[in-house]
Amino acid sequence: MWDLWLDRAKPLVPVIVIDDPEDAVPLAQALVQGGVRLLEVTLRTRHGLDAITRIKHEVPGAIVGVGTVTSAEQMEDALNRGAEFVVSPGISPELLECARRWGGPYLPGVATPSEVLQARAAGFKYQKFFPAAAAGGIDMLKAFAGPFADVKFCPTGGIGQKNYQDYLALNNVFAVGGSWLTPAEAISARNWQAITTMAIAG
Ligand code: 3PG
């Protein structure tokens, strides 16, 4: 699925935190206008699930997923609300089993070789490398490339405008995620044009 989506979307996954539910649709529209279509809406605020449903129904072109999923219950809730992909910051047997039963695009969060192995054994060859900068960044991803040649990563955590392209240049990186494309100041000022401009540049 990721390959299919990436044929028509930039390999960037903004990590979105919705504080005001009214922001969800204009923010998603601003990103989609800039070609950034894979949108990870986190469950870090109580508006996450509503935001997913609204974006799914009101923003053509958006591919909306759920992030910061830490339990099977949250995964099921988000899928019922329309999430098209699921991202978790780490793995647990419960999360891996729930995602396996679902069978859709799930990015398990990994930071170590053992976690890469566990997620791969559960059938997931696309994984989120988190927290990327703190867990070894580009050097760690290069080290993963040898033993895990069949696994591709979406590094997230501590990545920004200055270095996201260095990550994207790696063969085992299929997309890069983070909050730099949705700065809190631009959202609170409702400066959607600034967000589109950044998305276009990204
Ligand atoms: C995530 O959940 O992926 C990260 O918290 C995003 O990290 P960033 O804010 O450093 O981009």
Coordinates of N, CA and C and ligand atoms in Angstrom, one line a residue:
M1 N 0.8 -1.2 0.0 CA 0.0 0.0 0.0 C 0.8 1.3 0.0
W2 N 1.9 1.3 0.8 CA 2.7 2.5 0.9 C 3.3 2.8 -0.5
D3 N 3.7 1.8 -1.2 CA 4.3 2.1 -2.6 C 3.3 2.7 -3.5
L4 N 2.0 2.2 -3.4 CA 0.9 2.7 -4.2 C 0.7 4.2 -3.8
W5 N 0.6 4.4 -2.6 CA 0.3 5.8 -2.1 C 1.4 6.7 -2.5
L6 N 2.7 6.3 -2.4 CA 3.8 7.2 -2.7 C 4.0 7.5 -4.1
D7 N 3.3 6.7 -5.0 CA 3.2 7.1 -6.4 C 2.6 8.4 -6.6
R8 N 1.7 8.8 -5.7 CA 0.9 10.0 -5.9 C 0.9 11.0 -4.7
A9 N 1.9 10.7 -3.8 CA 2.0 11.6 -2.6 C 3.5 11.8 -2.3
K10 N 3.8 13.0 -1.8 CA 5.2 13.2 -1.4 C 5.5 12.3 -0.2
P11 N 6.8 11.9 -0.1 CA 7.2 11.0 0.9 C 7.4 11.7 2.3
L12 N 6.4 12.5 2.6 CA 6.4 13.2 3.9 C 5.2 12.9 4.7
V13 N 5.3 12.7 6.0 CA 4.2 12.3 6.8 C 4.1 13.3 8.0
P14 N 3.4 14.4 7.8 CA 3.3 15.4 8.9 C 2.6 14.7 10.1
V15 N 3.2 14.9 11.3 CA 2.6 14.4 12.5 C 1.7 15.5 13.1
I16 N 0.4 15.3 13.1 CA -0.5 16.4 13.3 C -1.1 16.3 14.7
V17 N -1.1 17.4 15.5 CA -1.7 17.5 16.8 C -2.8 18.5 16.7
I18 N -4.1 18.1 16.9 CA -5.2 19.0 16.8 C -5.7 19.5 18.1
D19 N -5.5 20.8 18.4 CA -6.0 21.4 19.6 C -7.4 21.9 19.5
D20 N -7.7 22.4 18.3 CA -9.0 23.0 18.0 C -9.6 22.2 16.9
P21 N -10.7 21.5 17.1 CA -11.3 20.7 16.0 C -11.6 21.4 14.7
E22 N -11.8 22.7 14.8 CA -12.1 23.5 13.6 C -10.8 23.6 12.7
D23 N -9.7 23.3 13.3 CA -8.4 23.4 12.4 C -8.2 22.2 11.5
A24 N -8.9 21.1 11.8 CA -8.5 19.9 11.2 C -8.7 20.0 9.6
V25 N -9.8 20.4 9.2 CA -10.1 20.4 7.7 C -9.2 21.5 7.0
P26 N -9.2 22.7 7.5 CA -8.3 23.7 6.7 C -6.8 23.3 6.8
L27 N -6.4 22.7 7.9 CA -5.0 22.3 7.9 C -4.7 21.2 6.9
A28 N -5.6 20.2 6.9 CA -5.4 19.1 5.9 C -5.5 19.6 4.5
Q29 N -6.4 20.5 4.2 CA -6.5 21.1 2.9 C -5.2 21.8 2.5
A30 N -4.7 22.5 3.5 CA -3.4 23.3 3.2 C -2.3 22.3 2.8
L31 N -2.2 21.2 3.5 CA -1.1 20.2 3.2 C -1.4 19.6 1.9
V32 N -2.6 19.2 1.6 CA -2.9 18.5 0.4 C -2.6 19.4 -0.8
Q33 N -3.0 20.7 -0.6 CA -2.7 21.6 -1.7 C -1.2 21.7 -2.0
G34 N -0.4 21.4 -1.0 CA 1.1 21.4 -1.2 C 1.6 20.1 -1.6
G35 N 0.7 19.1 -1.9 CA 1.2 17.8 -2.3 C 1.5 16.8 -1.2
V36 N 1.3 17.3 0.0 CA 1.5 16.4 1.2 C 0.2 15.8 1.6
R37 N 0.1 14.5 1.3 CA -1.3 13.9 1.4 C -1.4 12.8 2.5
L38 N -0.2 12.2 2.9 CA -0.3 11.2 3.9 C -0.3 12.0 5.3
L39 N -1.4 12.0 5.9 CA -1.5 12.8 7.1 C -1.7 11.9 8.4
E40 N -0.7 12.0 9.3 CA -0.8 11.3 10.5 C -1.4 12.1 11.6
V41 N -2.7 11.9 11.9 CA -3.4 12.6 13.0 C -3.2 11.9 14.3
T42 N -2.6 12.5 15.3 CA -2.2 11.8 16.5 C -3.4 11.8 17.5
L43 N -3.4 10.8 18.4 CA -4.4 10.8 19.4 C -3.9 11.5 20.7
R44 N -3.0 12.5 20.5 CA -2.4 13.2 21.7 C -3.4 14.1 22.3
T45 N -4.4 14.5 21.5 CA -5.4 15.4 22.1 C -6.8 14.6 21.9
R46 N -7.8 15.1 22.6 CA -9.1 14.3 22.6 C -9.8 14.6 21.2
H47 N -9.2 15.5 20.4 CA -9.9 15.8 19.1 C -9.4 14.9 18.0
G48 N -8.4 14.0 18.2 CA -7.8 13.3 17.2 C -8.8 12.4 16.4
L49 N -9.7 11.7 17.0 CA -10.6 10.8 16.3 C -11.6 11.6 15.4
D50 N -12.1 12.7 16.0 CA -13.1 13.6 15.2 C -12.3 14.1 14.0
A51 N -11.1 14.5 14.2 CA -10.3 15.1 13.1 C -10.2 14.1 12.0
I52 N -9.9 12.9 12.3 CA -9.7 11.8 11.3 C -11.0 11.7 10.5
T53 N -12.1 11.6 11.2 CA -13.4 11.5 10.4 C -13.7 12.7 9.5
R54 N -13.4 13.9 10.1 CA -13.7 15.1 9.3 C -12.8 15.1 8.0
I55 N -11.5 14.9 8.2 CA -10.6 14.9 7.1 C -11.0 13.9 6.1
K56 N -11.3 12.7 6.5 CA -11.7 11.6 5.6 C -12.8 12.0 4.7
H57 N -13.8 12.7 5.3 CA -15.1 13.0 4.6 C -15.0 14.3 3.9
E58 N -14.1 15.3 4.3 CA -14.2 16.6 3.8 C -13.0 17.1 3.0
V59 N -11.9 16.2 3.0 CA -10.7 16.7 2.3 C -10.3 15.7 1.2
P60 N -10.8 15.9 0.0 CA -10.5 15.0 -1.1 C -8.9 15.0 -1.3
G61 N -8.4 13.9 -1.6 CA -7.0 13.8 -1.8 C -6.2 13.5 -0.6
A62 N -6.8 13.7 0.6 CA -6.0 13.3 1.8 C -6.0 11.8 2.0
I63 N -4.9 11.3 2.5 CA -4.9 9.9 3.0 C -4.6 10.0 4.5
V64 N -5.7 9.8 5.2 CA -5.6 10.1 6.7 C -5.3 8.9 7.5
G65 N -4.3 9.0 8.4 CA -4.0 7.9 9.2 C -4.0 8.4 10.7
V66 N -3.9 7.4 11.6 CA -3.8 7.7 13.0 C -2.5 7.5 13.6
G67 N -2.0 8.4 14.5 CA -0.7 8.2 15.1 C -0.8 8.2 16.6
T68 N 0.4 7.9 17.2 CA 0.4 7.8 18.7 C -0.6 6.7 19.2
V69 N -0.7 5.7 18.5 CA -1.6 4.6 18.9 C -0.8 3.7 19.8
T70 N -1.3 3.5 21.1 CA -0.6 2.7 22.0 C -1.4 1.5 22.5
S71 N -2.6 1.3 22.0 CA -3.4 0.1 22.4 C -4.2 -0.4 21.3
A72 N -4.6 -1.6 21.4 CA -5.5 -2.2 20.3 C -6.8 -1.5 20.3
E73 N -7.3 -1.1 21.5 CA -8.6 -0.4 21.5 C -8.5 0.9 20.7
Q74 N -7.4 1.7 20.9 CA -7.3 2.9 20.2 C -7.2 2.6 18.7
M75 N -6.5 1.6 18.3 CA -6.4 1.2 16.9 C -7.8 0.9 16.3
E76 N -8.6 0.1 17.0 CA -9.9 -0.2 16.5 C -10.8 1.0 16.5
D77 N -10.7 1.9 17.5 CA -11.5 3.1 17.4 C -11.2 4.0 16.2
A78 N -9.9 4.1 16.0 CA -9.5 5.0 14.8 C -9.9 4.3 13.5
L79 N -9.8 3.0 13.4 CA -10.2 2.4 12.2 C -11.7 2.6 11.9
N80 N -12.5 2.5 13.0 CA -13.9 2.7 12.9 C -14.2 4.1 12.5
R81 N -13.3 5.0 12.8 CA -13.6 6.4 12.5 C -13.0 6.8 11.1
G82 N -12.4 5.8 10.4 CA -12.0 6.1 9.1 C -10.5 6.2 8.8
A83 N -9.7 5.9 9.8 CA -8.2 6.0 9.6 C -7.8 4.9 8.5
E84 N -7.0 5.4 7.6 CA -6.6 4.5 6.5 C -5.2 3.9 6.7
F85 N -4.5 4.4 7.7 CA -3.2 3.8 8.1 C -3.1 4.0 9.6
V86 N -2.2 3.2 10.2 CA -2.0 3.3 11.7 C -0.5 3.4 12.0
V87 N -0.2 4.3 12.9 CA 1.2 4.4 13.3 C 1.3 4.3 14.8
S88 N 2.3 3.5 15.3 CA 2.4 3.5 16.8 C 3.9 3.8 17.1
P89 N 4.1 4.5 18.2 CA 5.5 4.9 18.6 C 6.4 3.7 19.0
G90 N 5.8 2.6 19.3 CA 6.5 1.4 19.7 C 5.7 0.2 19.3
I91 N 6.2 -1.0 19.8 CA 5.4 -2.2 19.5 C 5.1 -2.9 20.8
S92 N 4.0 -3.7 20.7 CA 3.6 -4.6 21.8 C 3.0 -5.8 21.2
P93 N 2.9 -7.0 21.8 CA 2.2 -8.1 21.2 C 0.8 -7.8 20.8
E94 N 0.1 -7.0 21.7 CA -1.3 -6.6 21.5 C -1.4 -5.8 20.2
L95 N -0.5 -4.8 20.0 CA -0.6 -3.9 18.8 C -0.3 -4.7 17.6
L96 N 0.7 -5.6 17.6 CA 1.1 -6.3 16.4 C 0.0 -7.3 16.0
E97 N -0.6 -7.9 17.0 CA -1.7 -8.9 16.8 C -2.9 -8.1 16.2
C98 N -3.3 -7.0 16.8 CA -4.4 -6.3 16.3 C -4.2 -5.8 14.8
A99 N -3.0 -5.3 14.6 CA -2.7 -4.8 13.2 C -2.7 -6.0 12.2
R100 N -2.2 -7.1 12.7 CA -2.2 -8.3 11.8 C -3.6 -8.8 11.4
R101 N -4.4 -8.8 12.4 CA -5.8 -9.2 12.2 C -6.5 -8.2 11.2
W102 N -6.2 -6.9 11.4 CA -6.8 -5.9 10.5 C -6.3 -6.1 9.1
G103 N -4.9 -6.3 8.9 CA -4.3 -6.5 7.6 C -4.1 -5.3 6.8
G104 N -4.3 -4.1 7.3 CA -4.1 -2.9 6.6 C -2.7 -2.3 6.8
P105 N -2.4 -1.1 6.3 CA -1.1 -0.5 6.4 C -0.8 0.0 7.8
Y106 N 0.0 -0.7 8.5 CA 0.4 -0.3 9.9 C 1.9 -0.1 9.9
L107 N 2.3 1.0 10.5 CA 3.7 1.2 10.8 C 4.1 1.1 12.2
P108 N 4.7 -0.1 12.6 CA 5.1 -0.3 14.0 C 6.3 0.5 14.3
G109 N 6.3 1.1 15.5 CA 7.5 1.9 15.9 C 8.6 1.1 16.4
V110 N 9.8 1.3 15.8 CA 11.0 0.5 16.3 C 12.2 1.4 16.5
A111 N 13.0 1.0 17.4 CA 14.2 1.8 17.6 C 15.5 1.0 17.8
T112 N 15.3 -0.4 17.8 CA 16.4 -1.3 18.0 C 16.4 -2.4 17.0
P113 N 17.5 -3.1 16.8 CA 17.4 -4.3 15.9 C 16.5 -5.4 16.4
S114 N 16.3 -5.6 17.7 CA 15.4 -6.6 18.2 C 14.0 -6.2 17.8
E115 N 13.7 -4.9 17.9 CA 12.3 -4.5 17.6 C 12.0 -4.6 16.1
V116 N 13.0 -4.3 15.3 CA 12.9 -4.5 13.8 C 12.5 -6.0 13.6
L117 N 13.3 -6.9 14.2 CA 13.0 -8.3 14.0 C 11.6 -8.7 14.4
Q118 N 11.2 -8.2 15.6 CA 9.8 -8.6 16.1 C 8.8 -8.1 15.1
A119 N 8.9 -6.9 14.7 CA 7.9 -6.3 13.8 C 7.9 -7.0 12.5
R120 N 9.1 -7.3 12.0 CA 9.2 -8.0 10.7 C 8.6 -9.4 10.8
A121 N 8.9 -10.1 11.9 CA 8.3 -11.5 12.1 C 6.8 -11.4 12.2
A122 N 6.2 -10.3 12.6 CA 4.7 -10.2 12.6 C 4.2 -9.8 11.2
G123 N 5.1 -9.6 10.3 CA 4.7 -9.4 8.9 C 4.8 -8.0 8.4
F124 N 5.4 -7.1 9.2 CA 5.5 -5.7 8.8 C 6.9 -5.3 8.3
K125 N 7.0 -5.0 7.1 CA 8.3 -4.7 6.5 C 8.4 -3.2 6.2
Y126 N 7.4 -2.4 6.5 CA 7.4 -1.0 6.6 C 7.3 -0.6 8.0
Q127 N 8.3 0.1 8.5 CA 8.3 0.4 10.0 C 8.6 1.9 10.2
K128 N 8.2 2.4 11.4 CA 8.5 3.7 11.8 C 9.8 3.6 12.7
F129 N 10.8 4.4 12.3 CA 12.0 4.4 13.2 C 11.9 5.6 14.1
F130 N 11.6 5.3 15.4 CA 11.3 6.4 16.3 C 11.9 6.1 17.7
P131 N 12.4 7.1 18.4 CA 12.6 8.5 18.0 C 13.9 8.6 17.2
A132 N 13.8 9.0 15.9 CA 14.9 8.8 14.9 C 16.2 9.5 15.4
A133 N 16.2 10.8 15.7 CA 17.4 11.5 16.0 C 18.0 10.9 17.3
A134 N 17.2 10.7 18.3 CA 17.7 10.2 19.6 C 18.2 8.8 19.5
A135 N 17.6 8.0 18.6 CA 18.0 6.6 18.5 C 19.1 6.3 17.6
G136 N 19.8 7.3 17.1 CA 20.9 7.0 16.2 C 20.9 7.6 14.8
G137 N 19.7 8.1 14.5 CA 19.6 8.9 13.2 C 20.0 8.1 12.0
I138 N 20.7 8.9 11.1 CA 21.1 8.4 9.8 C 22.1 7.2 10.0
D139 N 23.0 7.3 11.0 CA 24.0 6.2 11.2 C 23.3 4.9 11.5
M140 N 22.2 5.0 12.3 CA 21.5 3.8 12.8 C 20.8 3.2 11.6
L141 N 20.2 4.0 10.7 CA 19.5 3.5 9.6 C 20.4 2.9 8.6
K142 N 21.6 3.4 8.5 CA 22.6 2.8 7.6 C 23.0 1.4 8.2
A143 N 23.1 1.4 9.5 CA 23.5 0.1 10.1 C 22.4 -0.9 9.9
F144 N 21.1 -0.5 10.0 CA 20.0 -1.4 9.8 C 20.0 -2.0 8.3
A145 N 20.5 -1.2 7.4 CA 20.4 -1.6 6.0 C 21.1 -3.0 5.7
G146 N 22.2 -3.3 6.4 CA 22.9 -4.6 6.2 C 22.0 -5.8 6.6
P147 N 21.7 -5.9 7.9 CA 21.0 -7.1 8.3 C 19.5 -7.1 7.9
F148 N 18.9 -5.9 7.7 CA 17.5 -5.9 7.4 C 17.2 -5.3 6.0
A149 N 17.8 -5.9 5.0 CA 17.7 -5.4 3.6 C 16.3 -5.3 3.1
D150 N 15.4 -6.1 3.7 CA 14.0 -6.1 3.2 C 13.1 -5.2 4.0
V151 N 13.6 -4.4 4.9 CA 12.7 -3.6 5.7 C 13.0 -2.1 5.3
K152 N 11.9 -1.4 5.2 CA 11.9 0.1 4.9 C 11.4 0.9 6.0
F153 N 12.0 2.1 6.2 CA 11.7 2.8 7.4 C 11.1 4.2 7.1
C154 N 10.3 4.7 8.0 CA 9.8 6.1 8.0 C 10.4 6.7 9.3
P155 N 11.6 7.3 9.3 CA 12.1 7.9 10.5 C 11.3 9.1 10.9
T156 N 11.1 9.2 12.2 CA 10.3 10.3 12.8 C 10.9 10.7 14.2
G157 N 10.9 11.9 14.5 CA 11.3 12.3 15.9 C 12.7 13.1 15.7
G158 N 12.6 14.4 15.9 CA 13.8 15.2 15.8 C 14.3 15.5 14.4
I159 N 13.4 15.3 13.4 CA 13.8 15.6 12.1 C 13.1 16.9 11.7
G160 N 13.8 17.7 10.9 CA 13.2 19.0 10.5 C 13.6 19.4 9.1
Q161 N 13.3 20.6 8.8 CA 13.5 21.2 7.4 C 15.0 21.0 7.0
K162 N 15.9 21.2 8.0 CA 17.3 21.2 7.6 C 17.9 19.8 7.2
N163 N 17.3 18.7 7.8 CA 17.9 17.4 7.6 C 17.0 16.4 7.0
Y164 N 15.7 16.7 6.7 CA 14.8 15.6 6.2 C 15.3 15.0 4.9
Q165 N 15.9 15.8 4.1 CA 16.4 15.3 2.8 C 17.5 14.3 2.9
D166 N 18.3 14.5 4.0 CA 19.4 13.5 4.2 C 18.9 12.2 4.5
Y167 N 17.8 12.2 5.3 CA 17.1 10.9 5.6 C 16.5 10.3 4.3
L168 N 15.8 11.1 3.6 CA 15.1 10.6 2.4 C 16.1 10.0 1.4
A169 N 17.3 10.5 1.4 CA 18.3 10.0 0.4 C 18.7 8.5 0.7
L170 N 18.4 8.0 1.9 CA 18.8 6.6 2.2 C 17.9 5.6 1.5
N171 N 18.5 4.6 1.0 CA 17.8 3.6 0.2 C 16.7 2.9 1.1
N172 N 16.9 2.7 2.4 CA 15.9 2.0 3.2 C 14.9 3.0 3.9
V173 N 14.9 4.2 3.4 CA 13.9 5.2 3.9 C 12.8 5.4 2.8
F174 N 11.6 5.1 3.1 CA 10.5 5.3 2.1 C 9.7 6.6 2.3
A175 N 9.8 7.2 3.5 CA 9.2 8.5 3.8 C 9.8 9.0 5.1
V176 N 9.6 10.3 5.4 CA 10.1 10.9 6.6 C 8.9 11.6 7.3
G177 N 8.8 11.4 8.6 CA 7.7 12.0 9.3 C 8.2 13.0 10.4
G178 N 7.2 13.9 10.8 CA 7.6 14.8 11.8 C 6.6 16.0 11.9
S179 N 6.8 16.8 12.9 CA 5.9 17.9 13.1 C 6.4 19.2 12.5
W180 N 7.5 19.2 11.8 CA 8.0 20.5 11.3 C 7.1 21.1 10.2
L181 N 6.3 20.2 9.6 CA 5.5 20.8 8.5 C 4.2 21.4 9.0
T182 N 3.9 21.2 10.3 CA 2.7 21.8 10.9 C 3.1 22.6 12.2
P183 N 3.8 23.6 12.0 CA 4.3 24.4 13.2 C 3.1 24.9 14.0
A184 N 3.1 24.8 15.3 CA 2.0 25.2 16.2 C 1.7 26.7 16.0
E185 N 2.7 27.5 15.7 CA 2.5 29.0 15.6 C 1.6 29.2 14.3
A186 N 1.9 28.5 13.2 CA 1.2 28.7 12.0 C -0.3 28.2 12.2
I187 N -0.4 27.1 13.0 CA -1.8 26.6 13.2 C -2.6 27.6 14.1
S188 N -2.0 28.1 15.1 CA -2.7 28.9 16.0 C -3.0 30.3 15.4
A189 N -2.2 30.7 14.4 CA -2.5 31.9 13.7 C -3.4 31.6 12.5
R190 N -3.7 30.4 12.3 CA -4.5 29.9 11.1 C -3.9 30.4 9.8
N191 N -2.6 30.3 9.8 CA -1.8 30.8 8.6 C -1.7 29.6 7.6
W192 N -2.8 29.2 7.0 CA -2.8 28.0 6.1 C -1.9 28.2 4.9
Q193 N -1.8 29.4 4.5 CA -0.9 29.6 3.3 C 0.5 29.3 3.6
A194 N 0.9 29.6 4.8 CA 2.3 29.3 5.2 C 2.5 27.8 5.2
I195 N 1.5 27.1 5.6 CA 1.6 25.6 5.7 C 1.7 25.0 4.2
T196 N 0.8 25.6 3.3 CA 0.9 25.1 1.9 C 2.3 25.4 1.3
T197 N 2.8 26.6 1.6 CA 4.1 27.0 1.1 C 5.2 26.0 1.5
M198 N 5.1 25.7 2.8 CA 6.1 24.7 3.3 C 6.0 23.3 2.7
A199 N 4.7 22.9 2.5 CA 4.4 21.6 1.9 C 4.9 21.6 0.5
I200 N 4.7 22.7 -0.3 CA 5.2 22.7 -1.7 C 6.7 22.6 -1.7
A201 N 7.3 23.3 -0.8 CA 8.8 23.3 -0.8 C 9.4 21.9 -0.4
G202 N 8.6 21.2 0.4 CA 9.1 19.9 1.0 C 9.1 18.8 0.0
Ligands
3PG1 C1 6.2 11.4 16.4 O1 5.2 11.1 17.1 O2 6.4 10.9 15.3 C2 7.1 12.5 16.9 O3 6.7 13.0 18.1 C3 7.3 13.6 15.9 O4 8.5 14.1 16.3 P1 8.9 15.6 16.0 O5 7.9 16.5 16.7 O6 10.3 15.7 16.6 O7 8.9 15.8 14.5

